[in-house]
PDB file of C-alpha atoms in Angstrom:
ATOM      1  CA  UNK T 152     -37.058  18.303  -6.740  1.00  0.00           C
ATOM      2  CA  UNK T 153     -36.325  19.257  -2.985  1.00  0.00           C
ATOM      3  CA  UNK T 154     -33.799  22.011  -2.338  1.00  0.00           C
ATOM      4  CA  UNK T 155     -31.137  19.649  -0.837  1.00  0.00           C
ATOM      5  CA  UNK T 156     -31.503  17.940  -4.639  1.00  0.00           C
ATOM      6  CA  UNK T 157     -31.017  20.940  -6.100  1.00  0.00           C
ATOM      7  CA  UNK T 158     -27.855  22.225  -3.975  1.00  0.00           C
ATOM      8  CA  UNK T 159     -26.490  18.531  -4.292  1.00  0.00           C
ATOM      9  CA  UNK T 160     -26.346  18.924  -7.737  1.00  0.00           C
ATOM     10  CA  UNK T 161     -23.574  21.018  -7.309  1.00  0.00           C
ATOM     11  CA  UNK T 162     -21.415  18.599  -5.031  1.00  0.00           C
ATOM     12  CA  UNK T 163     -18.798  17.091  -7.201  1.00  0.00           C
ATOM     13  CA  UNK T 164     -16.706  15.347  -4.671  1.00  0.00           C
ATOM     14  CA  UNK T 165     -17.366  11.886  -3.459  1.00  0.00           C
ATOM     15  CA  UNK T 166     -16.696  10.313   0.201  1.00  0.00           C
ATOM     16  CA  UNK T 167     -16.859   6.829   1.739  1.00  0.00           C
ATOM     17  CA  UNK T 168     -17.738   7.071   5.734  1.00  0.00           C
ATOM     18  CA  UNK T 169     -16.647   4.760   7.946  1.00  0.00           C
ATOM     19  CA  UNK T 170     -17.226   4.105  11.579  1.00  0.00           C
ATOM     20  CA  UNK T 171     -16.214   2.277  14.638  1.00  0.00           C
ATOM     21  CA  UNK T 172     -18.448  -0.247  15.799  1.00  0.00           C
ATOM     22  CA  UNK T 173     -17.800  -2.655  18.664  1.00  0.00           C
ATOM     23  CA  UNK T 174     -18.061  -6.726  17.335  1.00  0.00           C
ATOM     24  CA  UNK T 175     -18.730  -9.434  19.496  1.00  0.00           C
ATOM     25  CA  UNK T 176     -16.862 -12.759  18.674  1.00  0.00           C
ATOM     26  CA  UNK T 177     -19.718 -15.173  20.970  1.00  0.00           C
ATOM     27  CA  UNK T 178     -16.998 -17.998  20.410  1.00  0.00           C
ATOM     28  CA  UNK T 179     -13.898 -16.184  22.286  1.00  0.00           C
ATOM     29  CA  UNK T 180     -16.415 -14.282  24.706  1.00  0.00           C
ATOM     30  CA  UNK T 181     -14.635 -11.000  23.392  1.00  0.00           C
ATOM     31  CA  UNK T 182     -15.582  -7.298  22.121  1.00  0.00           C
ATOM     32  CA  UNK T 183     -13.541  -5.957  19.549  1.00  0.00           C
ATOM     33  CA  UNK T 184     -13.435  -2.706  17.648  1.00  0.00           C
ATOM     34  CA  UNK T 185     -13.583  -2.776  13.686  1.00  0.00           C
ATOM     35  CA  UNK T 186     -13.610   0.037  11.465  1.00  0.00           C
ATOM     36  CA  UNK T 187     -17.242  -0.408   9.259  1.00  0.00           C
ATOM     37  CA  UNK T 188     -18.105   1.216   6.359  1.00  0.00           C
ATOM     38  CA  UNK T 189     -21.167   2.864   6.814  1.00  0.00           C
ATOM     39  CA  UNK T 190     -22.282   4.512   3.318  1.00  0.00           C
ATOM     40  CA  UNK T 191     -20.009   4.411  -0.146  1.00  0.00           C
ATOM     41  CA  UNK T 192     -20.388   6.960  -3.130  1.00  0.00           C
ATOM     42  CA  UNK T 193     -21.429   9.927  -1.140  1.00  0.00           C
ATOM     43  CA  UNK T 194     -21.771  13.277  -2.952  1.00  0.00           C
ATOM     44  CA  UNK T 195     -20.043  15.731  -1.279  1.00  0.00           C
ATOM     45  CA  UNK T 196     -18.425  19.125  -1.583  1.00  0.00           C
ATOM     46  CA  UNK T 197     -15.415  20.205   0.905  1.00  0.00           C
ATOM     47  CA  UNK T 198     -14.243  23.578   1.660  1.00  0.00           C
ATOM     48  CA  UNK T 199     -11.284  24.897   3.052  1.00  0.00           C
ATOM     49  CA  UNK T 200     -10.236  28.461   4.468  1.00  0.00           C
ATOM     50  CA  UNK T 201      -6.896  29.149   4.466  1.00  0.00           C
ATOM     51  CA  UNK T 202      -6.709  31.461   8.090  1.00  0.00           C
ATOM     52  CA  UNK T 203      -3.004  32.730   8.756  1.00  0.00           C
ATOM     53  CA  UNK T 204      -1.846  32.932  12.598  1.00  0.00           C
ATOM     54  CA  UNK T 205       1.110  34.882  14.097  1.00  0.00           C
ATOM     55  CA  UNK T 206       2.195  32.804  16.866  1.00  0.00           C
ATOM     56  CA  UNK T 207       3.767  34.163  19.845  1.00  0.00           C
ATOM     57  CA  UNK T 208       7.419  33.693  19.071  1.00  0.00           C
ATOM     58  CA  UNK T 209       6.602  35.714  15.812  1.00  0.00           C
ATOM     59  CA  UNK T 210       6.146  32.864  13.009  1.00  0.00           C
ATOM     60  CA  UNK T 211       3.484  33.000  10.616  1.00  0.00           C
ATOM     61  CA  UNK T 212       1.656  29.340  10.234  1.00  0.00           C
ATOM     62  CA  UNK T 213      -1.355  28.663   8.268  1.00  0.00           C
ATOM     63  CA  UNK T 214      -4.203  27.131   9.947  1.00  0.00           C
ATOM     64  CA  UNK T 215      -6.869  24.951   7.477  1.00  0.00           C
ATOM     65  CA  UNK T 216     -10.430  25.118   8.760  1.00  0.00           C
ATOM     66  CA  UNK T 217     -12.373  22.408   6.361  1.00  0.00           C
ATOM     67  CA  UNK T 218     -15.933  21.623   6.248  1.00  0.00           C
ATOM     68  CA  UNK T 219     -17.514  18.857   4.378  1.00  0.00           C
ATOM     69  CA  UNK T 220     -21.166  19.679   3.008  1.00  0.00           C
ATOM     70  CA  UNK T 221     -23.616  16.743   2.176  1.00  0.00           C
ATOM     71  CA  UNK T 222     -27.481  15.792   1.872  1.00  0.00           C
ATOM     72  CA  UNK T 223     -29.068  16.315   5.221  1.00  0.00           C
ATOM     73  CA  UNK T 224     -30.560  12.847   4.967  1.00  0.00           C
ATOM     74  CA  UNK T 225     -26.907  11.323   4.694  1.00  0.00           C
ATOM     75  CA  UNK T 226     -25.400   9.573   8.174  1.00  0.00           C
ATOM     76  CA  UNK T 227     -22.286  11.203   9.690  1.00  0.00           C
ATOM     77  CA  UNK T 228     -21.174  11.157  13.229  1.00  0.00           C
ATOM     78  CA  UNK T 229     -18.912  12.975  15.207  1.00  0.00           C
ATOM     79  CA  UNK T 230     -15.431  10.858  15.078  1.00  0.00           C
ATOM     80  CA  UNK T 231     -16.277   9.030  11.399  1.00  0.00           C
ATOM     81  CA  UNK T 232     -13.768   8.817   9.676  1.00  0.00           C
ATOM     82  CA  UNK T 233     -14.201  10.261   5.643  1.00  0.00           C
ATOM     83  CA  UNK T 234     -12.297   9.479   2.903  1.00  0.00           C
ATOM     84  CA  UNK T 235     -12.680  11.829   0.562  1.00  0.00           C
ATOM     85  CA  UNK T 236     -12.241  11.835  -3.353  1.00  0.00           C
ATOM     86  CA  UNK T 237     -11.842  15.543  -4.398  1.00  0.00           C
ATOM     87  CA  UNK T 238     -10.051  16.537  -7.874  1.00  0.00           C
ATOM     88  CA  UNK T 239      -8.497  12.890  -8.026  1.00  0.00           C
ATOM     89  CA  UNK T 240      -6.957  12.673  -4.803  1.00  0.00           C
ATOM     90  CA  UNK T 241      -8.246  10.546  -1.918  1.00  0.00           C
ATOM     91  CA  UNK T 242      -7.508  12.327   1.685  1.00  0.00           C
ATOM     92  CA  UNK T 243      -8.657  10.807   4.979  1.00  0.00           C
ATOM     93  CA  UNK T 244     -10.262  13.290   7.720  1.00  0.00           C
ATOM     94  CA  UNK T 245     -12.178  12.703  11.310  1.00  0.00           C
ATOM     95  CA  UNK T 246     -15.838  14.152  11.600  1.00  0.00           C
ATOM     96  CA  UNK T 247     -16.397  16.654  14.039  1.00  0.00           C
ATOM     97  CA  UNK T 248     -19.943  17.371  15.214  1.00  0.00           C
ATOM     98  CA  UNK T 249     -22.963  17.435  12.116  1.00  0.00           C
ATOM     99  CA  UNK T 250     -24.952  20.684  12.016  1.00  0.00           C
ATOM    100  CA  UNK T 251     -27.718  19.920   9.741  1.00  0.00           C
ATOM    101  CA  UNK T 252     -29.919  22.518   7.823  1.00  0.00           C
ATOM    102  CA  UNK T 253     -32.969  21.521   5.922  1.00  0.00           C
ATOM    103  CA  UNK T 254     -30.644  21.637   2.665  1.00  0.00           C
ATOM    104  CA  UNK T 255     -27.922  20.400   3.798  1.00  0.00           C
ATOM    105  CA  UNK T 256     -25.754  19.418   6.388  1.00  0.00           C
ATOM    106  CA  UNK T 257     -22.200  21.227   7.104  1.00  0.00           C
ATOM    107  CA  UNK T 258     -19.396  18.740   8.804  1.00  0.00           C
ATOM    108  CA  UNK T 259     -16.231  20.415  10.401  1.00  0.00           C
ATOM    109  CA  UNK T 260     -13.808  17.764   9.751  1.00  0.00           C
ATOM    110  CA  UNK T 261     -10.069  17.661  10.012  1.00  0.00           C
ATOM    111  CA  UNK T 262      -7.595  16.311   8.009  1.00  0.00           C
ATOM    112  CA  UNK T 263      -5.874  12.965   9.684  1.00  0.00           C
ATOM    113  CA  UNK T 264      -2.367  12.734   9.564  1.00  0.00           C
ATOM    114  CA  UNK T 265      -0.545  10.073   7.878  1.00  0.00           C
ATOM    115  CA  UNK T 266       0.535   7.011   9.962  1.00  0.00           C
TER     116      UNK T 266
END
């Protein structure tokens, strides 16, 4: 069992990664953009640090720095967008840049506000 096994085995959230990807409808002669889902199921683990900021004008507002971990050999690029499963509750976040480590791969993401 390789390492990134061994630490996955203690992922127990799961996300579904999607992607843009430009389609080419040959009848019309036009590129689109659909949203493609790009992997399902993914075992995952997020974390969250809670950093509080004084801003100028003296109010205290909490800033959420989130990071989603996965298997190195799992495919997320900058701007995917993750839905992730995590105690029961779906939430939707954009991918920031991948830094991958032999074990594991850490993903700053941010959490995508309702439309």
């Amino acid at each position: 069992m390789t390492e990134a096994e061994i630490l996955e085995m203690t992922y127990f959230d799961i996300c579904t990664i999607k992607r843009k990807v430009k389609v080419k409808d040959e009848d019309a002669g036009v590129t689109t953009t659909e949203l493609k889902v790009i992997a399902e199921n993914i075992k995952c683990a997020i974390s969250r640090k809670d950093t509080p900021i004084i801003t100028s004008d003296g109010v205290g507002k909490i800033v959420y720095s989130n990071q989603l971990f996965t298997n190195p050999n799992i495919d997320i690029k900058e701007s995917d967008i993750l839905e992730v499963v995590s105690m029961g509750k779906t939430i939707t976040y954009l991918a920031s840049k991948p830094f991958p480590y032999p074990s594991h791969t850490i993903t700053p993401i941010t959490e995508k506000e309702r439309v």
